[in-house]
Structures are given as structure tokens and as C-alpha cells.
Short mmCIF file of C-alpha atoms and ligand atoms in Angstrom, two decimals:
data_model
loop_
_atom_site.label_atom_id
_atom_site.label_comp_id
_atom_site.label_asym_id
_atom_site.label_seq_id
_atom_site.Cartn_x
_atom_site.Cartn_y
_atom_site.Cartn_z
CA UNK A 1 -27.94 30.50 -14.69
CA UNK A 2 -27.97 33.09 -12.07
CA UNK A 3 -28.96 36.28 -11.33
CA UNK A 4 -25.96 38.67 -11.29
CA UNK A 5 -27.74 41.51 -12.15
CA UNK A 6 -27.25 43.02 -8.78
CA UNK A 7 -23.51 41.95 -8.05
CA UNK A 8 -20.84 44.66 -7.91
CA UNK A 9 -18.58 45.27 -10.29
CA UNK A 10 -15.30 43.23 -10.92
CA UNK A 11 -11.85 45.81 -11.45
CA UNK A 12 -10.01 45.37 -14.26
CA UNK A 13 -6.61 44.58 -12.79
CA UNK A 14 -8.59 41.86 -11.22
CA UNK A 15 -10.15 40.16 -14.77
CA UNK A 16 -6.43 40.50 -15.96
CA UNK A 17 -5.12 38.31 -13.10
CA UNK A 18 -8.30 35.66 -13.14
CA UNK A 19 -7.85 35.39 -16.90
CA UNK A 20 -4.04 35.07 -16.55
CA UNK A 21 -4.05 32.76 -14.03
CA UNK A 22 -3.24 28.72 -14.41
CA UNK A 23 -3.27 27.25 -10.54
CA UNK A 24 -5.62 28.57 -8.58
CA UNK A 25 -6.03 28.23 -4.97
CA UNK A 26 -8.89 28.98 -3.09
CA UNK A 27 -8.87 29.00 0.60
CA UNK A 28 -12.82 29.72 1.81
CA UNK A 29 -14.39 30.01 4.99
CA UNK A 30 -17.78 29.92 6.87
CA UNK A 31 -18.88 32.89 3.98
CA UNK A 32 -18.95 30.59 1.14
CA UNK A 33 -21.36 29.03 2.67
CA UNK A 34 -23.36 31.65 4.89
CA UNK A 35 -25.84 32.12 1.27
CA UNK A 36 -27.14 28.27 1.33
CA UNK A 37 -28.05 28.95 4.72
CA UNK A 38 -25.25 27.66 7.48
CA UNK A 39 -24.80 30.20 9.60
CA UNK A 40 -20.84 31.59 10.08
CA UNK A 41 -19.56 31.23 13.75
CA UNK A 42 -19.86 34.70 14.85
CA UNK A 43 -23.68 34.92 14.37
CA UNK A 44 -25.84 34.67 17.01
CA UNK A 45 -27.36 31.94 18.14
CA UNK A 46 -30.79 30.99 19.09
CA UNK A 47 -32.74 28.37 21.38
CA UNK A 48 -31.00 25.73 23.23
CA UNK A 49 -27.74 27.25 22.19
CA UNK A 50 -28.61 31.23 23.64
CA UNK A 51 -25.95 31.39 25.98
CA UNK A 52 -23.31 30.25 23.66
CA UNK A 53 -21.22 31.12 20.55
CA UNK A 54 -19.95 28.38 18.25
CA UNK A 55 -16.48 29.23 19.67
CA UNK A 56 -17.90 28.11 23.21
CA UNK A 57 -19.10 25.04 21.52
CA UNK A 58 -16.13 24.10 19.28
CA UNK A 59 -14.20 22.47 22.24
CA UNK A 60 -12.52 19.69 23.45
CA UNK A 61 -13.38 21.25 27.30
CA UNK A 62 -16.83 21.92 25.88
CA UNK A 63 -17.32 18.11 25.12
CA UNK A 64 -16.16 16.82 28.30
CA UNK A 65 -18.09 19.37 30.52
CA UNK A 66 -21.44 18.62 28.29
CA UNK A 67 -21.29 16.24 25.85
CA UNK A 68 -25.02 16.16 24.89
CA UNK A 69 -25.31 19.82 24.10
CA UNK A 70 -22.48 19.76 22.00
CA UNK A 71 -23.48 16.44 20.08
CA UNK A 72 -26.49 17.54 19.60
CA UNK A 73 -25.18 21.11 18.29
CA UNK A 74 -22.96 19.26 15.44
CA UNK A 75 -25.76 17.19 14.88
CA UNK A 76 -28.97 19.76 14.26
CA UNK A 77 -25.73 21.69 12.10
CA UNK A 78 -25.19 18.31 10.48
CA UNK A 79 -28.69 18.36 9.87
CA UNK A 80 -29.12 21.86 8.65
CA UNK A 81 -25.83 21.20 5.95
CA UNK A 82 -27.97 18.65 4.57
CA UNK A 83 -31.18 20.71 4.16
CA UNK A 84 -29.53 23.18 2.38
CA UNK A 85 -28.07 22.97 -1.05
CA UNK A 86 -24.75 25.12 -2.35
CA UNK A 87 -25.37 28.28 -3.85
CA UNK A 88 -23.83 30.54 -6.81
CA UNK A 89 -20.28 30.92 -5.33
CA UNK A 90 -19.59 27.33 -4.65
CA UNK A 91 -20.96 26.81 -8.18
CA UNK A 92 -18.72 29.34 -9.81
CA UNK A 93 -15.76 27.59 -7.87
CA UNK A 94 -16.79 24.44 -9.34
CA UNK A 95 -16.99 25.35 -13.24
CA UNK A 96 -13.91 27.41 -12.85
CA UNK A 97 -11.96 24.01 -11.35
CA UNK A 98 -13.62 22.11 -14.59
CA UNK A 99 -12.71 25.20 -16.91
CA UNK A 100 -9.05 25.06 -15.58
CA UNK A 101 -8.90 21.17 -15.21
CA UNK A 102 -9.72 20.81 -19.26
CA UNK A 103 -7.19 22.85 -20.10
CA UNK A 104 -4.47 22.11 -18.15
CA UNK A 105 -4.70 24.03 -15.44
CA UNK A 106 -5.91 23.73 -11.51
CA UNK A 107 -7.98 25.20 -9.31
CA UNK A 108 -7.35 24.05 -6.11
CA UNK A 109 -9.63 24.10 -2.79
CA UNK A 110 -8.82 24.31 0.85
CA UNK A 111 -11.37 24.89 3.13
CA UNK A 112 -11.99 25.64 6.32
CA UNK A 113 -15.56 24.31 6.41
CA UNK A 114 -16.75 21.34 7.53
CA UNK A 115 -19.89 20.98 5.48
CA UNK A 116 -19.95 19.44 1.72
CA UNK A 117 -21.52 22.37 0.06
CA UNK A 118 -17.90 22.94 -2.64
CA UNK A 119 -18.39 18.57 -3.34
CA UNK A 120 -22.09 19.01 -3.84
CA UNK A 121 -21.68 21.68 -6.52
CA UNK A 122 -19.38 19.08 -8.29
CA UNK A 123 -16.13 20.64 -7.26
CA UNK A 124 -13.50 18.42 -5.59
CA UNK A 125 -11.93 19.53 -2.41
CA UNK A 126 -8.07 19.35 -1.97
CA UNK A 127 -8.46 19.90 2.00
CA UNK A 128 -10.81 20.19 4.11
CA UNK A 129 -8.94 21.48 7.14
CA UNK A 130 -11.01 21.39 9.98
CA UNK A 131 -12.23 17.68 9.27
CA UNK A 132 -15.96 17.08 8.04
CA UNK A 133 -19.46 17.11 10.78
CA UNK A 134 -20.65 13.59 8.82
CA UNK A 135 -17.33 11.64 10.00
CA UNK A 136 -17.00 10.29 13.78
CA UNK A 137 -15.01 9.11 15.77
CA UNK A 138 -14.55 7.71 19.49
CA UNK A 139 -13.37 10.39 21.64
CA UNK A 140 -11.60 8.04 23.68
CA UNK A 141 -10.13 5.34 21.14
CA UNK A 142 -10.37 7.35 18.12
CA UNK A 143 -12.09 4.09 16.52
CA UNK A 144 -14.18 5.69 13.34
CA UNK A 145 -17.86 5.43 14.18
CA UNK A 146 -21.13 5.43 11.54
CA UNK A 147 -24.03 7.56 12.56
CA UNK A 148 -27.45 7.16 10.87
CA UNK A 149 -28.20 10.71 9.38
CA UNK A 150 -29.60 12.64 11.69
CA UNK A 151 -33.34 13.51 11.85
CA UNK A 152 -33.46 17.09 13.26
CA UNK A 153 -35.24 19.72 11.53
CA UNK A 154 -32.77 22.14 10.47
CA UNK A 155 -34.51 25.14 10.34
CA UNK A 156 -35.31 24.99 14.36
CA UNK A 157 -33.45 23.89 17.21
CA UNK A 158 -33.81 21.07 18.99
CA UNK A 159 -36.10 21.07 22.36
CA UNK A 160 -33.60 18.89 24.02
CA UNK A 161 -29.80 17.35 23.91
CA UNK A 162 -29.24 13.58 23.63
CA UNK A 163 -26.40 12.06 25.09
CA UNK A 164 -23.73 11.27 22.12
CA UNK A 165 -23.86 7.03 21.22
CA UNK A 166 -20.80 5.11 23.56
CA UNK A 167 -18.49 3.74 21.32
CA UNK A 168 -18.78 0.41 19.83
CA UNK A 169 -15.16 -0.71 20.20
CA UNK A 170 -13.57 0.29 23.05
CA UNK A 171 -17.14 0.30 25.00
CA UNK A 172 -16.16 3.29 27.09
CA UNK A 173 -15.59 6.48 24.83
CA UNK A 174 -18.10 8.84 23.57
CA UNK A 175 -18.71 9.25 19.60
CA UNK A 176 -17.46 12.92 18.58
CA UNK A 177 -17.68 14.57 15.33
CA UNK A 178 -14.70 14.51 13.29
CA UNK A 179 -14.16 17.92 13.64
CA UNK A 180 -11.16 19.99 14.14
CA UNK A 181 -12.12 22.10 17.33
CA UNK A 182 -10.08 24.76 19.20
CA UNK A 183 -6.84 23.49 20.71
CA UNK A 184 -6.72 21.14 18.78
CA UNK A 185 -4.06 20.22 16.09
CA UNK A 186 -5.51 20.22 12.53
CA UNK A 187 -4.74 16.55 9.82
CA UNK A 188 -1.16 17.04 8.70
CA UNK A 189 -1.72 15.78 5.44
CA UNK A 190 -4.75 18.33 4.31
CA UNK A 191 -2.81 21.17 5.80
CA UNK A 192 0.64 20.00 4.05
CA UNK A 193 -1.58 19.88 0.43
CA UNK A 194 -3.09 23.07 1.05
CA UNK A 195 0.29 24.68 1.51
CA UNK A 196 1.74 22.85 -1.46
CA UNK A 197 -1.28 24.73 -3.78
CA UNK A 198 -0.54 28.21 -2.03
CA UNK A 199 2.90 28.19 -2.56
CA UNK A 200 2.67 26.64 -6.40
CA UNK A 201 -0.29 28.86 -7.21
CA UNK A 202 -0.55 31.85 -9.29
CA UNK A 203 -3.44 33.46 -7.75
CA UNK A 204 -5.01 32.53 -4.89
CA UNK A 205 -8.56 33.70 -3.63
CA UNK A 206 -9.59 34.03 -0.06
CA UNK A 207 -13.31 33.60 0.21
CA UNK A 208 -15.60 34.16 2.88
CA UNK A 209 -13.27 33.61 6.14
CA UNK A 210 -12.47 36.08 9.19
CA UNK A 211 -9.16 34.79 9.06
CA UNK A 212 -8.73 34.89 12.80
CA UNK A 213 -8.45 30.79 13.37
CA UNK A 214 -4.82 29.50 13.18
CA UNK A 215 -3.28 28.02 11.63
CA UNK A 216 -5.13 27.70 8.97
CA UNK A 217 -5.10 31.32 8.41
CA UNK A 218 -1.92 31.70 7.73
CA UNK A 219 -2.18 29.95 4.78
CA UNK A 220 -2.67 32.28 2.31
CA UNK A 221 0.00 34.41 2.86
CA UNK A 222 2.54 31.64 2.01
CA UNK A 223 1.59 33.12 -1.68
CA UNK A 224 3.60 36.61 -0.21
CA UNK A 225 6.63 34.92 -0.14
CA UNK A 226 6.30 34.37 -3.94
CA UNK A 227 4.73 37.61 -4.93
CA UNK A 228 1.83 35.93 -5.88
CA UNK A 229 -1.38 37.96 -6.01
CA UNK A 230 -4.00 37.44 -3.00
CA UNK A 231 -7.65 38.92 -3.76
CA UNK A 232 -9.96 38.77 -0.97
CA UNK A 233 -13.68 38.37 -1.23
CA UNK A 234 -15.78 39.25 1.28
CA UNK A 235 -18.62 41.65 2.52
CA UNK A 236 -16.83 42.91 5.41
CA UNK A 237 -12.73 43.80 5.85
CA UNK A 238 -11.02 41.00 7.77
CA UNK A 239 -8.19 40.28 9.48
CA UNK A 240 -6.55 39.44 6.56
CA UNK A 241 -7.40 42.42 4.08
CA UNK A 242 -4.41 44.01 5.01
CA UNK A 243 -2.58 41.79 3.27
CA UNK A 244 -4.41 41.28 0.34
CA UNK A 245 -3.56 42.70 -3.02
CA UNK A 246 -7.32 43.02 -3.70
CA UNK A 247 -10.39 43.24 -1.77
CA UNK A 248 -13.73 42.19 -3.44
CA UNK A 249 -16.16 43.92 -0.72
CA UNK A 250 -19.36 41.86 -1.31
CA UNK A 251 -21.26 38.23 -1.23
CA UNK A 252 -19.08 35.55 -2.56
CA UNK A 253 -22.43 34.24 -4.21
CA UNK A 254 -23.16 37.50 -6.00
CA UNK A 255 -19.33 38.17 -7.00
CA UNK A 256 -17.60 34.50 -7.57
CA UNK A 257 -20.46 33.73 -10.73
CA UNK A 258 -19.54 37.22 -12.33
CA UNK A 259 -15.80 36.75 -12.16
CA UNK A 260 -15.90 33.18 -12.83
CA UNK A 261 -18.23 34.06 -16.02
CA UNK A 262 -15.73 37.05 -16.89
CA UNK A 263 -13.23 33.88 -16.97
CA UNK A 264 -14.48 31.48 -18.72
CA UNK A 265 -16.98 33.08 -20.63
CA UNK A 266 -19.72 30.89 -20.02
CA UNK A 267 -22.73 31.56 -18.12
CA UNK A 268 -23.11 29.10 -14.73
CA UNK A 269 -24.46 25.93 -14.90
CA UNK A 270 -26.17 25.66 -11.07
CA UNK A 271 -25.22 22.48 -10.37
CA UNK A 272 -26.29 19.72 -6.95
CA UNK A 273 -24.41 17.26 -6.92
CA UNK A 274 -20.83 15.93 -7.88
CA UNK A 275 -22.61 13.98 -10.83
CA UNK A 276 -23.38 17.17 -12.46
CA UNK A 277 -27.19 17.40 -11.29
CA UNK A 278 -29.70 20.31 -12.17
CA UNK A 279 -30.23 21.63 -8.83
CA UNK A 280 -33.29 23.13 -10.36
CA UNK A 281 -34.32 19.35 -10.53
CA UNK A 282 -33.92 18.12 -7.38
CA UNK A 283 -31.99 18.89 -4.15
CA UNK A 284 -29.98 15.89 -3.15
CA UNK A 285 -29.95 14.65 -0.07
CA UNK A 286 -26.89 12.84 1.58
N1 APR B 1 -19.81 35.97 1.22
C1 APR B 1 -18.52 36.05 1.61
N2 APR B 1 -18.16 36.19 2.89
C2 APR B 1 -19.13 36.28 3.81
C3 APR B 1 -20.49 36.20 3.47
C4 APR B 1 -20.82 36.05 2.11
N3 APR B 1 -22.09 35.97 1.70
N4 APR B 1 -21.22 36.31 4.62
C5 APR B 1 -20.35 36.44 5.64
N5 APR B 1 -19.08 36.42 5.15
C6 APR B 1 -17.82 36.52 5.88
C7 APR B 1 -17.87 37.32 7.16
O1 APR B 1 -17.71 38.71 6.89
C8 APR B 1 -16.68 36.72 7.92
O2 APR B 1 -15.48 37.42 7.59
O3 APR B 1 -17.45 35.21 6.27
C9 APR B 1 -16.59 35.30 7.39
C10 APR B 1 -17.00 34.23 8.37
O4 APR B 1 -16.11 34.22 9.42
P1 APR B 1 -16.10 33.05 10.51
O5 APR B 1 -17.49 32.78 10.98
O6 APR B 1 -15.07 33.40 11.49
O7 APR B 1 -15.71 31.77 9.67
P2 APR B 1 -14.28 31.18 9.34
O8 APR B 1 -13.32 32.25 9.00
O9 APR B 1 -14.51 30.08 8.37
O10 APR B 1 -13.88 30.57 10.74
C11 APR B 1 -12.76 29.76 10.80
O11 APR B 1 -13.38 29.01 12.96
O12 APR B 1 -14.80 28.14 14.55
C12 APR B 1 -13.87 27.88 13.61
O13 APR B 1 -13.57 25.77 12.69
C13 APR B 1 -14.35 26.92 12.57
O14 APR B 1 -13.67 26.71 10.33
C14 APR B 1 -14.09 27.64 11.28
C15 APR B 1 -13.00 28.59 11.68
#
């Protein structure tokens, strides 16, 4: 269980549509995840990364021009995801997707983040559009690559960057993280599934995102066309409140438990782990 004591209130007209609803889509953003400790991309940044935001970093030029510091950035980040464990909101998410599932229903999740933190709490992820920071590839070949988990302390940044591994196939590429980065295009197929659970869905929730990257932005409002309802939740007004139906102005951790619980009427069960572990257990490591 968690503590909502503290979380703002939910509106009415917004209990009516949860309750009401059948498909679900979610679309969530760095937010979801910015209470388990992963910092969004317009926070500052400390260390060997002072001088540059994770725009600057989140590159194809970046790579080329200095591939070590921006190995080593997805890397310590890579590290940091797997420190942490998912918190309330991603939790809520996931018993709301079970509560749906058993009765027929969906709840459907496309996500802009590149960490696990929705599959850890036991929910499973339609799309994940901007790719994942454990998968790799060869910049050069695009040959998928393994890395050994890295072994940087999370919680600090590392004193120095190390060169990214040459690739094992073509023997002349560099290993990159199988992330979506500026400029570049994002996997058809997650983006195509995403926009199939906008457009079918009767409610869709946009969690924790600035909404100023396209094109996954845009994905939401393919629920306008339809009429169907958009409620936003996040702390601070985005680019995409104007749009929204409803505006949730808090933490996604605080407010997703609350409405979820509203729901389904069932306290959360804090869960780890996509086999339904007590996170008060253990953390689990990946
Ligand atoms: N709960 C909900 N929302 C929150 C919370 C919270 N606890 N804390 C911060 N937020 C909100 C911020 O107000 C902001 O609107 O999360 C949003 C984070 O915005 P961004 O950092 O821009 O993250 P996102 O929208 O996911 O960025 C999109 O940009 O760099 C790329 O590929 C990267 O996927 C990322 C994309």
C-alpha cells in the first residue's frame, strides 16, 4: 500500500470517465519515472556532463563528435535505471492494466521512456517508442550487440568516459545504445501500435511528458479526432495541456494510486517485478 494521504484530490467528472472507461491508453513520459529517481531531460546536470543537457547528448552528431562521453552517459543512466526500482504511479498503471485485462478490457502503454520501470511493476508495455538503454547495436552495421551490465554507481557520475566496445561483426562500427535520439526516425511498428490504442481507446491518459518531442507527441491527440477524452497528469502545464480535456496538476506517483484505487477499488499492491514481487522484499536487479 501507499501513502496517498497527501495526494490532491481527483474531480468527479474525472472518476466518472476512469470508471467508465474499457481501453485505456496511456502515453507517459520522463515524469512517470522522475519519483524512482531518473532524472527527466530538462534537469540539470552535474559532473562530467556540466556543460550539457540530455538534448545535447541524445544525438547522432553527439556520438560521432564524442563517442565516449555519450556511451558512457547512456551507460551510468543505464546504470542508475537499474538502481532504482518503479514507484506508486507505474504501480497504479500496472494493477489498473490487470484490473481491465480480467475483465475484458485494456489498458494499453506507450511510452516514451527508455528505462523498464512500467515492466518492472508487472505491467506490459505496448511501445516503447524511443527504443530501450539495455539493447545495442553497431552504429555502423546495425548488428545487435550484448553488453555486460554496467558497473557504474548510479548515484554519482563517472570520473571518466570509456570509449564505446568496436563491434564484433563488422569489426569497424562502434556499439550504440538502442535508443531513439534526435533526428532520428522512431520503430514503425511501436509507433503504428501506439496509434492503433489512441485511436481505439476510450480514455487516454498523458502522464508525465513535456510533450515537445515529435512525433511521438502527437500521439495523443489522434483521440481528438474521435472525441475521446484526454486527461493530463502532470505537476507543471505542458505543451500539450491545451488540448487536454483534463489536467491533473500534480506527481503522477501521488495521483495515478488514488485514481487507480477510486477505479478499482482496491488498495495498491507495490509490486518489483513482472512476476508479481513484494518490492518491500527485495529490489530486483536486471
Ligand atoms: N509526475 C508527473 N510528471 C512529472 C513529474 C512527476 N513526478 N516530475 C516531472 N514531471 C513532468 C515535467 O513537468 C515535464 O513535463 O515530466 C515532464 C518531463 O519532460 P521531459 O523531460 O521533456 O520528458 P519527455 O516528455 O519524456 O521527453 C520526451 O525527449 O529527450 C527525449 O527521448 C527523450 O523520451 C524523451 C523525449
Amino acid at each position: 500500500m501507499c501513502d496517498q494521504s497527501d495526494a490532491p484530490p481527483i474531480p468527479d467528472d474525472v472518476l466518472t470517465l476512469a470508471r467508465a472507461a474499457r481501453h485505456v491508453a496511456v502515453f507517459s513520459g520522463a515524469g512517470i519515472s522522475a519519483e524512482s529517481g531518473v532524472p527527466t531531460f530538462r534537469e540539470v546536470q552535474t559532473g562530467l556532463w556540466e556543460r550539457f543537457s540530455a538534448q545535447d547528448l541524445a544525438t547522432p552528431e553527439a556520438f560521432e563528435s564524442d563517442p565516449a562521453l555519450v556511451h558512457t552517459w547512456y551507460r551510468w543512466r543505464a546504470a542508475l535505471i537499474q538502481q532504482v526500482s518503479p514507484n506508486p504511479g507505474h504501480q497504479a498503471l500496472a494493477q489498473w492494466q490487470r484490473q481491465l485485462g480480467g475483465a475484458g478490457g485494456r489498458l494499453s502503454i506507450a511510452t516514451q521512456n527508455v528505462d523498464d520501470l512500467h515492466e518492472r511493476a508487472g505491467a506490459e508495455v505496448l511501445a516503447h517508442l524511443h527504443g530501450s538503454i539495455t539493447a545495442h547495436r553497431c552504429a555502423e552495421c546495425d548488428a545487435p550487440a550484448e553488453l555486460a551490465a554496467p558497473q557504474y554507481d548510479g548515484a554519482a557520475a563517472p570520473a571518466e568516459p570509456v570509449d564505446p566496445p568496436l563491434c564484433e561483426v563488422c569489426e569497424e562500427g562502434l556499439i550504440r545504445p538502442g535508443v531513439v535520439w534526435f533526428g532520428e526516425p522512431l520503430p514503425m511498428e511501436a509507433f503504428d501500435a501506439a496509434a492503433d490504442a489512441m485511436r481505439a481507446a476510450d480514455l487516454i491518459l498523458v502522464v508525465g511528458t513535456s510533450g515537445l518531442v515529435q512525433p511521438a507527441a502527437s500521439l495523443p491527440l489522434l483521440g481528438m479526432e474521435r472525441g475521446t477524452p484526454l486527461i493530463e497528469i502532470n505537476p507543471e502545464p505542458t505543451e500539450l495541456s491545451d488540448a487536454m480535456h483534463h489536467r491533473l496538476r500534480g506527481p503522477a506517483g501521488k495521483l495515478l494510486p488514488v485514481l487507480v484505487q477510486a477505479v478499482t477499488g482496491e488498495a495498491l499492491h507495490a509490486m518489483d517485478g513482472s512476476d508479481g514481487t513484494d518490492d518491500s522484499v527485495e529490489r530486483r536487479a536486471r
